[in-house]
Structure formats: structure tokens, C-alpha cells
């Protein structure tokens, strides 16, 4: 596997909190010095922009890698499904043949309607959308490259998402 960065190059990685992913071992990035931002799905949003700005502005990160992954749990629900589940109960749900359900049906809250949980409908599109969001954010320098990859959790390989790569290019 080719190195994706120079040795000891500082970078920022936005990736999923899934415990099967080890950001220190992403192929091609092992020799970099990475500031790792993790959340459910590895999705970009205003909160992740905060960390990306600090990683670049104060820590000198030279590139941003958005790395989402196959078999992500964020592909197994929609905002509506999660809001309905939360309204019924706040306890852990169970994934069964027909999707998620609550074994306990009490003590819920309607407050989920105020949150976008950023579930993923299409993995490639999600990487494209998030690279686009970061690229277009007014606080992210146009001079910093943004790369979009999908990690295959079975093989550990990183597959570039070509459209995201194009959008994430440095702009002169
Ligand atoms: Zn995930």
C-alpha cells in the first residue's frame, strides 16, 4: 500500500466511532501524525468543523481525511425511525428481522425531533456530501486538501470515493 501522506505529516481524520476501526492503522496513513475526530458515522457537521479548524489553524494539519466505512450502523435507521424509538423508550433498542424495536416500551421522550442524527442512506453519497460540506465551509481554507475514503471493515482497505476526491481538491 502506497503512503497517502509524507512521513510525520500532520493531518486530520474524521471517522466513525465504530470500534472495528483503528485510525492508527488506516493503510497509507500509519506514518502520519493524525488528529482524529470521531463520531457516529464519521459525519461532518458544525461541531466537527470546530475541531478541523483547530487542527489546521493551531496544530498545522495539512490535509483532511473523511473516512466512513462499510457495514456502518448509521445505515440501519432514519431520523424518523430513531425519533419514534426514542419517543417510546430511552432504553437500548434491539435489531430484529423487521428492523429496530424497543423491548421496553416506557420512559420515552419527544426531544429527538430537534436533532438531526445524520443517518447514512448511501455510503458513497455520504462521503461526497461531507467532503462537500467541509470544502464549502467558510472557515476551512481552500488551500487544504480534503480526501474522501470508504474503509472496508472486512479487509481494512481504504477505497477512494472519486467524486469526493475531485470536490476536495485544493482551490487556487
Ligand atoms: Zn460506523
Short mmCIF file of C-alpha atoms and ligand atoms in Angstrom, two decimals, residues 16-18 20-21 39-42 69-74 120, ligand 1:
data_model
loop_
_atom_site.label_atom_id
_atom_site.label_comp_id
_atom_site.label_asym_id
_atom_site.label_seq_id
_atom_site.Cartn_x
_atom_site.Cartn_y
_atom_site.Cartn_z
CA UNK A 16 -16.71 6.80 12.68
CA UNK A 17 -16.71 5.84 16.35
CA UNK A 18 -17.20 2.16 15.35
CA UNK A 20 -13.79 -2.06 14.46
CA UNK A 21 -11.90 0.93 13.05
CA UNK A 39 -18.49 10.49 15.87
CA UNK A 40 -21.36 8.25 14.79
CA UNK A 41 -20.80 7.71 11.07
CA UNK A 42 -17.78 9.98 10.77
CA UNK A 69 -16.95 2.61 6.40
CA UNK A 70 -18.87 -0.40 5.12
CA UNK A 71 -21.44 -2.03 7.41
CA UNK A 72 -21.85 1.24 9.35
CA UNK A 73 -24.64 1.19 11.92
CA UNK A 74 -25.71 4.62 10.69
CA UNK A 120 -26.50 7.36 6.15
ZN1 LIG B 1 -19.92 3.50 11.61
#
